Short mmCIF file of C-alpha atoms in Angstrom, two decimals:
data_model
loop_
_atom_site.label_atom_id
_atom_site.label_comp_id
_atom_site.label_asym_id
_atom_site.label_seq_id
_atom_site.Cartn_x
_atom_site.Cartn_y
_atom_site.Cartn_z
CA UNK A 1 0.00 0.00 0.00
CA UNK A 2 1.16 3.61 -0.87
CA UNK A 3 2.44 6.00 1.61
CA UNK A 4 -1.80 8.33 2.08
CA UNK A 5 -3.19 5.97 0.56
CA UNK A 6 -6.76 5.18 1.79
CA UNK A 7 -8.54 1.74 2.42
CA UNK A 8 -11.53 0.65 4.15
CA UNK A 9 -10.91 -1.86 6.51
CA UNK A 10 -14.35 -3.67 8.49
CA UNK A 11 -13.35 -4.30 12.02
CA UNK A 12 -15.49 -6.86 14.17
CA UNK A 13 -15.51 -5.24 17.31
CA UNK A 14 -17.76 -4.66 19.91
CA UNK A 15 -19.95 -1.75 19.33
CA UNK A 16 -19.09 0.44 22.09
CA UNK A 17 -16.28 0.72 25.23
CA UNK A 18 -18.38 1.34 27.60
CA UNK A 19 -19.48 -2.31 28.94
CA UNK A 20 -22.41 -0.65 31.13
CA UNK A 21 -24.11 0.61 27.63
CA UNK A 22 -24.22 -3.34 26.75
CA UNK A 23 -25.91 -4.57 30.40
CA UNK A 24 -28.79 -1.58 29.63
CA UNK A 25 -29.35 -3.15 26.42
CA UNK A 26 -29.31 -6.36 27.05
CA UNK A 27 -31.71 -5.61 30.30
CA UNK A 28 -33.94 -4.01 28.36
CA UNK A 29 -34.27 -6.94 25.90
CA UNK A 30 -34.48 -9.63 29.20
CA UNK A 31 -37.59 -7.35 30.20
CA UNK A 32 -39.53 -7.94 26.70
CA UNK A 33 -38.56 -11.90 27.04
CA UNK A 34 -39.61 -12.07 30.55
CA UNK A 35 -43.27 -12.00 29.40
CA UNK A 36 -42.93 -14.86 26.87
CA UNK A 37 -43.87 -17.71 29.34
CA UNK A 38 -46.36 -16.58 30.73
CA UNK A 39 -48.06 -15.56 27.10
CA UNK A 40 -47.13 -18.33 25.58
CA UNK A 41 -49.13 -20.23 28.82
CA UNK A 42 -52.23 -17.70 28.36
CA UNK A 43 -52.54 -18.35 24.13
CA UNK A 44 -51.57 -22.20 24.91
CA UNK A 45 -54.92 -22.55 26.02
CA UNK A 46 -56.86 -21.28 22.84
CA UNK A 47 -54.41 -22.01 19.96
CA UNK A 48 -52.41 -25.07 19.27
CA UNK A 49 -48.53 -25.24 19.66
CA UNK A 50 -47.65 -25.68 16.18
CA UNK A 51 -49.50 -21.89 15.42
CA UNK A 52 -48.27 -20.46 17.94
CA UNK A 53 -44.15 -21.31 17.58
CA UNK A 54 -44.40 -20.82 13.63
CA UNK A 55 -47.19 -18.12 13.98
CA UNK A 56 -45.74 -15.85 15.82
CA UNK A 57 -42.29 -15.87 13.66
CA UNK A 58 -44.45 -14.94 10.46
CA UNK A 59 -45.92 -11.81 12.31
CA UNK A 60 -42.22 -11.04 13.45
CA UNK A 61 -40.79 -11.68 9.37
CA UNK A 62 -43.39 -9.55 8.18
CA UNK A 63 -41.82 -6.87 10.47
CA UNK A 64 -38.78 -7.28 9.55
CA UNK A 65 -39.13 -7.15 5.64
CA UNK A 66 -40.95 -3.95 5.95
CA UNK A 67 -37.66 -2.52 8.66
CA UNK A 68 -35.25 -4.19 6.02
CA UNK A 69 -36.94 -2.49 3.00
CA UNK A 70 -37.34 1.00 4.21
CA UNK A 71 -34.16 1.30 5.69
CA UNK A 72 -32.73 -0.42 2.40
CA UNK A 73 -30.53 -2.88 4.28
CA UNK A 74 -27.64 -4.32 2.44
CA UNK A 75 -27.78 -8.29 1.65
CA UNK A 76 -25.40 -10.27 3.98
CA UNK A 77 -22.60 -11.89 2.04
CA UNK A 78 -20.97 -15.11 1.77
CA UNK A 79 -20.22 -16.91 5.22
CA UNK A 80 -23.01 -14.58 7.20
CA UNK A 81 -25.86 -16.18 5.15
CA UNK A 82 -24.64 -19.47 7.22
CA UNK A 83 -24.45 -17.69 10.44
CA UNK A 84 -28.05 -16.26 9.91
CA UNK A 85 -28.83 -19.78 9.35
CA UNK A 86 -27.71 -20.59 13.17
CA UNK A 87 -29.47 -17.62 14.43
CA UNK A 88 -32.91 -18.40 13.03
CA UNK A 89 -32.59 -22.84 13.73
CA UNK A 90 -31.81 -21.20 17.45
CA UNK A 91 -34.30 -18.22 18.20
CA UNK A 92 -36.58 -18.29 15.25
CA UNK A 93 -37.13 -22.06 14.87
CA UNK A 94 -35.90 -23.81 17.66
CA UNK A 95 -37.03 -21.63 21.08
CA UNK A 96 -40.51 -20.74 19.88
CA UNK A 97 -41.60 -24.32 19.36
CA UNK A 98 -39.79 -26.62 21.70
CA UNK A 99 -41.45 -23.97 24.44
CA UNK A 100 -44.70 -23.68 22.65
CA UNK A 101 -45.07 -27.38 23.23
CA UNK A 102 -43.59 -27.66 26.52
CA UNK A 103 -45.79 -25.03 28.02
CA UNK A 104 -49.01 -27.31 26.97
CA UNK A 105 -48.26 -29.66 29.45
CA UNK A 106 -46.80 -27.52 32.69
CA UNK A 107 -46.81 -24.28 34.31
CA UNK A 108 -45.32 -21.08 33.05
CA UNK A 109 -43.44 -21.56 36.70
CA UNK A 110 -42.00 -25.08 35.89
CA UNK A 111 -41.00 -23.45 32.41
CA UNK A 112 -38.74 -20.75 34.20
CA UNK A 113 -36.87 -23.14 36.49
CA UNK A 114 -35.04 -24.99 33.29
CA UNK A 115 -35.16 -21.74 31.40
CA UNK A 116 -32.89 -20.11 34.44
CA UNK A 117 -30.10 -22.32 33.09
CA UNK A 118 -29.66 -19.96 29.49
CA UNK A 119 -27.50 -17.43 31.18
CA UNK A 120 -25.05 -19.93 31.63
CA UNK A 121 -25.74 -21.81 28.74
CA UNK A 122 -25.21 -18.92 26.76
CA UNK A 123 -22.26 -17.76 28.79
CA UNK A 124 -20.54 -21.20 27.69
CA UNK A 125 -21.52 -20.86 23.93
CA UNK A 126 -19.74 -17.48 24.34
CA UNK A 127 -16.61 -18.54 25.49
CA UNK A 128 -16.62 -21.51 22.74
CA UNK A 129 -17.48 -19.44 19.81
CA UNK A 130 -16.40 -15.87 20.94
CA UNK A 131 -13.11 -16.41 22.51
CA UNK A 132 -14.14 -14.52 25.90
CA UNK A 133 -12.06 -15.45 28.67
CA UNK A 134 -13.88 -14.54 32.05
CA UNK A 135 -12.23 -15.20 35.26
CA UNK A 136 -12.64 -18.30 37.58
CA UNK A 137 -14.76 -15.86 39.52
CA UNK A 138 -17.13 -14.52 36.97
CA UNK A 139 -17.99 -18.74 36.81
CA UNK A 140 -18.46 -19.43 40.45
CA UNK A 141 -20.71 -16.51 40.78
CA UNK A 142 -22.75 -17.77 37.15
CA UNK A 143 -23.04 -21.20 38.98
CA UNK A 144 -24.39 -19.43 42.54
CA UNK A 145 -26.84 -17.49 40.32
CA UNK A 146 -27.75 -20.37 38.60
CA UNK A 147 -28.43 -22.26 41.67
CA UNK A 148 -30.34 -19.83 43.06
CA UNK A 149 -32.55 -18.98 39.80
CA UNK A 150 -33.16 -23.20 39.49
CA UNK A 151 -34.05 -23.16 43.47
CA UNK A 152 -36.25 -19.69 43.10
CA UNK A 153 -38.12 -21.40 40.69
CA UNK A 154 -38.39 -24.62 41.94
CA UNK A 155 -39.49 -23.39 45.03
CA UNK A 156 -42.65 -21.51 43.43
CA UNK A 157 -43.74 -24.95 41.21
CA UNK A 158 -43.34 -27.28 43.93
CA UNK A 159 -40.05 -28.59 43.01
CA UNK A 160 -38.93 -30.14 38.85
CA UNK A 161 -39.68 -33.67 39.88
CA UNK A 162 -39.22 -36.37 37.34
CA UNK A 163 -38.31 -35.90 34.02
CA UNK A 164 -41.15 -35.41 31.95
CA UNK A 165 -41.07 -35.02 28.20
CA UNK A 166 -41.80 -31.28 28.67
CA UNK A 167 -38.38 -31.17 30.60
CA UNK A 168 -36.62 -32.35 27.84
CA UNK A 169 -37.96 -29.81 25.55
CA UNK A 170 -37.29 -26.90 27.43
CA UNK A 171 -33.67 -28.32 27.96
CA UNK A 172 -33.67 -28.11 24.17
CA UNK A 173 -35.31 -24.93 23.80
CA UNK A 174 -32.09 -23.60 26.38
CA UNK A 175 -29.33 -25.00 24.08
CA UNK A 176 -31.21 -23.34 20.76
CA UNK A 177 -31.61 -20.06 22.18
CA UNK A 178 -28.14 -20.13 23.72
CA UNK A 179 -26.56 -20.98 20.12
CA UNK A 180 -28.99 -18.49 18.71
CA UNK A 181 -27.90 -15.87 21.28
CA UNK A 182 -24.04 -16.00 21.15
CA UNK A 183 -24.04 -16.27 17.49
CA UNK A 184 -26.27 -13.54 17.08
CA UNK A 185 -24.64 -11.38 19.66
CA UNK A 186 -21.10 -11.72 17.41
CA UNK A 187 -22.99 -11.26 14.10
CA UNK A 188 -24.71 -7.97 15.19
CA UNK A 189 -21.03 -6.71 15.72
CA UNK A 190 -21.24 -7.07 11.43
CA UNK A 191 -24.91 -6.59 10.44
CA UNK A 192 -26.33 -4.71 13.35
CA UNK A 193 -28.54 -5.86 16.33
CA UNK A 194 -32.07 -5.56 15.00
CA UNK A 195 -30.90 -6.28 11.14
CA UNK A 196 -29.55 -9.95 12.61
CA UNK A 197 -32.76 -11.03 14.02
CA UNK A 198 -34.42 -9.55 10.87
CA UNK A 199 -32.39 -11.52 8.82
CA UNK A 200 -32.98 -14.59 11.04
CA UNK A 201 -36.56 -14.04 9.98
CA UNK A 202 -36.55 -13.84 6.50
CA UNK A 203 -34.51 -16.65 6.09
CA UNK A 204 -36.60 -19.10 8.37
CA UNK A 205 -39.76 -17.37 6.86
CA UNK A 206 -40.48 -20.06 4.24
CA UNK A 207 -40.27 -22.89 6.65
CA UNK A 208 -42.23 -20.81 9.47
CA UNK A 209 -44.79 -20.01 6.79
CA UNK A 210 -45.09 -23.38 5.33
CA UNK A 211 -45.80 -24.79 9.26
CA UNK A 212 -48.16 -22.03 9.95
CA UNK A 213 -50.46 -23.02 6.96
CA UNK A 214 -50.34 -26.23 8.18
CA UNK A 215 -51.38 -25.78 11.01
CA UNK A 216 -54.17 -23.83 10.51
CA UNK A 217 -55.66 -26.15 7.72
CA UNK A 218 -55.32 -28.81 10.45
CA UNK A 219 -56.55 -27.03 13.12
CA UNK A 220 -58.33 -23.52 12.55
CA UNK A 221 -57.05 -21.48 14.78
CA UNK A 222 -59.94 -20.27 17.64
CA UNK A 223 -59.02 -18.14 20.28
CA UNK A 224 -60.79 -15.39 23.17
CA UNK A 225 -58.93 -11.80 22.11
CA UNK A 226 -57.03 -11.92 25.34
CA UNK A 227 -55.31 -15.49 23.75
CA UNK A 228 -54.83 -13.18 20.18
CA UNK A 229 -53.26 -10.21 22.52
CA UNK A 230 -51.14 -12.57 23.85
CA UNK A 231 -49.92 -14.72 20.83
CA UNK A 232 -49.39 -10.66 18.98
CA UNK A 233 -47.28 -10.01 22.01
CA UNK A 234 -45.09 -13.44 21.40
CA UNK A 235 -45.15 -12.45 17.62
CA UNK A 236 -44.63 -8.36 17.64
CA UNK A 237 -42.33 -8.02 21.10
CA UNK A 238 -40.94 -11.43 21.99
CA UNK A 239 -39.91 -12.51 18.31
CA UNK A 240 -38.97 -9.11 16.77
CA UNK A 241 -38.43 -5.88 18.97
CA UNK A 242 -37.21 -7.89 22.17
CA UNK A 243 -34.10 -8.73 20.14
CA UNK A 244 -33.58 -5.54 19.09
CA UNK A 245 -31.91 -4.78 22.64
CA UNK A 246 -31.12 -7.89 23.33
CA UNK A 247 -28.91 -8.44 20.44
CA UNK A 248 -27.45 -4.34 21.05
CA UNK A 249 -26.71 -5.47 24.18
CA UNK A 250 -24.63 -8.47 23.63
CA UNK A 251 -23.21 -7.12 20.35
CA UNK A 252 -21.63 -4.19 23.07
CA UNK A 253 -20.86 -6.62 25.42
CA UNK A 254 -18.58 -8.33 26.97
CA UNK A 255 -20.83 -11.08 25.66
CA UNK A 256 -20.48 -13.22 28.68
CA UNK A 257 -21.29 -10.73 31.29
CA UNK A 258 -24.22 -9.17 29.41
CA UNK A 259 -25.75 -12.82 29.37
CA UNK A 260 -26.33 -13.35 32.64
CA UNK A 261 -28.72 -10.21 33.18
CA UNK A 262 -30.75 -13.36 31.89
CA UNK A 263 -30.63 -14.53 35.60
CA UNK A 264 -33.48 -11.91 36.62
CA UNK A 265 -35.87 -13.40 33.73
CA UNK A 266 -36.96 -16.49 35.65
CA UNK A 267 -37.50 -13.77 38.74
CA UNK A 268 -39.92 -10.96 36.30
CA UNK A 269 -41.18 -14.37 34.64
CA UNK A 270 -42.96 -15.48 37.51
CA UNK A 271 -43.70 -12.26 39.08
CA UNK A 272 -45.76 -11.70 35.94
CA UNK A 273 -47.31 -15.44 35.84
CA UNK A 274 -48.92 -14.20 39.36
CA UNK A 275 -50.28 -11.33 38.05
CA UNK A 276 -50.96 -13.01 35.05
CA UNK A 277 -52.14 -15.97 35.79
CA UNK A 278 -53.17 -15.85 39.17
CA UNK A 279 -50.33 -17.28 40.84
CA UNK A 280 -49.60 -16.07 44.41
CA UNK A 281 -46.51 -13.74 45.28
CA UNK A 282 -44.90 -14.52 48.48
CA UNK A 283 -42.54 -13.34 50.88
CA UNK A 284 -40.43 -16.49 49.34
CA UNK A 285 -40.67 -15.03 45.90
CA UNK A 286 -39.59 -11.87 47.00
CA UNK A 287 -36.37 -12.74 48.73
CA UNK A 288 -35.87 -15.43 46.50
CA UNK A 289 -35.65 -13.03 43.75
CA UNK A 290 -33.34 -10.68 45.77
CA UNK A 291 -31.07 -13.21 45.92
CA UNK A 292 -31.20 -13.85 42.14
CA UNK A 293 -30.92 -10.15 41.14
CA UNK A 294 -27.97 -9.54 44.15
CA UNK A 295 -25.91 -12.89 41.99
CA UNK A 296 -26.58 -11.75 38.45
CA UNK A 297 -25.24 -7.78 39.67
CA UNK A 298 -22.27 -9.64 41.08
CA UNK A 299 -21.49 -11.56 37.52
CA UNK A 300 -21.52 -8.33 35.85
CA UNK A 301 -19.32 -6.48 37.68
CA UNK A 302 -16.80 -9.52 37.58
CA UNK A 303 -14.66 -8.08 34.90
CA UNK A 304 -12.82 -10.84 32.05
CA UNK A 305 -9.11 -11.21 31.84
CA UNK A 306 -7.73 -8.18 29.45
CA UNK A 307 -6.68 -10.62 26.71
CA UNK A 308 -10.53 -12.11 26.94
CA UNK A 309 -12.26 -8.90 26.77
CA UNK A 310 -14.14 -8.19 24.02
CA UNK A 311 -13.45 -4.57 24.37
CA UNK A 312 -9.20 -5.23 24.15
CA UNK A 313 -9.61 -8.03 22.02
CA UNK A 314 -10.56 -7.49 17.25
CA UNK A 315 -10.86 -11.22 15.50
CA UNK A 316 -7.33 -11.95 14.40
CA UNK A 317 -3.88 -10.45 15.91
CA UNK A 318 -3.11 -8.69 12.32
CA UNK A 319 -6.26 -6.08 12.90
CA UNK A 320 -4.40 -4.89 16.35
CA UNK A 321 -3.63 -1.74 16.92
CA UNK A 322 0.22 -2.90 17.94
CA UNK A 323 0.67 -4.98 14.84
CA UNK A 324 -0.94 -2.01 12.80
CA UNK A 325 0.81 0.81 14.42
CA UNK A 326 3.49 1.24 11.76
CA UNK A 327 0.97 0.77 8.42
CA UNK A 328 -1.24 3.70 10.65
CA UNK A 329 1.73 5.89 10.55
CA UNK A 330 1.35 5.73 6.26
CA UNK A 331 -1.96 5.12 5.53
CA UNK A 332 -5.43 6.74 6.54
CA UNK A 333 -7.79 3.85 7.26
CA UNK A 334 -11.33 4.45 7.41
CA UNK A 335 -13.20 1.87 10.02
CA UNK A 336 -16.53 0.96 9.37
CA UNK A 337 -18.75 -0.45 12.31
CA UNK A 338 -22.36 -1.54 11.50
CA UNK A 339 -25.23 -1.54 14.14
#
């Protein structure tokens, strides 16, 4: 390259410095989820599984096309149609339905206590696929919050029990979303937060559609208007704007810290399941769920090594500013950042 030359040079990085902008974000996007149990319990009754897990992700991909179009969105290229392909079989496909299912068969309550475990799920899947580094700390405290989101929970259903098929599911429905979430959170970083879920969407949208129809010709949906207010929450807030701050948040990061704000979900979860659905709000629930809130503001304080953080750290050693220090010195480079 010529001494002034100029180049544009994409940089994956996080998109801010400031780690507290990411646990905002990312709380923001916890609130919107925090209601998706207990809907998806309230439209369970009325509409059948099937319509409600594919339903709901055609309302959110007819969303997203119009977002995509006005805002004239550039088409992801190469490798990131593959990535959007992990994000939708996690969040789009997978979560909706595996819960959709599940929730037919037990409380919005027994939901939350396996759904607790996603924080560290998704912690995991972002030290596996983001290179994040936290200390031995940041785990035991993940692992005391997890405990105590599992025994919260427990506590308010009576306690998991056996097995059941609907266990299994929502263990699935934990692993999808967790994939979903920590490839999504490192994609945003390219695409943007809300133009990754929208992406997710459009991709899945043929399959979603195609089950939808099916559905419906199978069983016709039939439903009170509070079932239909729920089910357009699950499909306008919990499938499409919900990610829009959840996916800011985790795009900012550090990815692994900004996941476990997930640890208050099962606590706002069944807060609104007793206001929902009639379930009672104890003195148990409310110290229960100071203990969960005091765990998950202790695992995002912990801060990650310097060479994990995602705020120290670009996606090879060649885009450092050390190794690049010299080329900087000759050439103006413009940096792009998307989101």
């Amino acid at each position: 390259m010529k001494v002034n030359s100029s180049a544009t040079q994409e940089i994956k990085q996080p998109l801010s410095s400031r780690p507290a902008a990411g646990l905002w974000w990312g709380f923001v996007g916890v609130a919107a989820f925090s209601f998706t149990l207990p809907f998806t319990r309230v439209a369970v009754t009325g509409l059948s599984p099937l319509f409600i897990g594919s339903g709901r992700a055609v309302v959110a991909t007819v969303l997203a096309a119009f977002a995509l179009t006005l805002t004239r969105q550039r088409l992801p290229r190469g490798a990131q149609w593959a990535r959007i392909a992990v994000v939708a079989g996690g969040v789009v496909v997978g979560f909706p339905l595996l819960t959709s299912f599940a929730l037919t068969s037990v409380p919005a309550s027994h939901g939350a206590v396996v759904i607790a475990l996603l924080p560290a799920a998704t912690a995991t899947m972002a030290v596996i696929r983001g290179h994040e580094r936290p200390p031995r700390s940041f785990w035991m405290i993940t692992g005391a919050g997890a405990v105590a989101a599992i025994g919260f929970a427990s506590a308010q259903s009576g306690g998991i029990g056996q097995l059941q098929l609907a266990d299994l599911l929502l263990f699935g429905a934990v692993l999808s979303a967790a994939i979903g979430y920590a490839e999504g959170g490192l994609l945003a970083r390219e695409l943007g937060s809300w133009q990754t879920v929208s992406w997710a969407l459009v991709l899945s949208s043929p399959l979603m559609a195609g089950i939808a129809a099916f559905s419906m010709a199978s069983q016709p949906p039939s439903a009170t208007p509070v079932q239909w207010a729920a089910f357009a929450y699950l499909g306008v807030v919990s499938m499409f704007f919900g990610f829009f701050a959840w996916y800011r948040g985790l795009a900012i990061g550090p990815m692994a810290q900004v996941s476990q704000i997930q640890l208050v979900q099962p606590v706002l979860s069944i807060c609104w399941a007793g206001l929902i659905l009639g379930e009672d709000l104890t003195w148990a629930t409310i110290i229960g769920g100071t203990a969960v809130i005091l765990c998950a503001g202790l695992a995002v304080r912990s801060r990650p090594r310097a060479a994990g953080s995602d705020a120290d750290v670009l996606d090879s050693p060649q885009d450092s500013p050390r190794n690049n220090a010299k080329d900087n010195a000759k050439d103006t480079v413009t940096v792009k950042q998307f989101g």
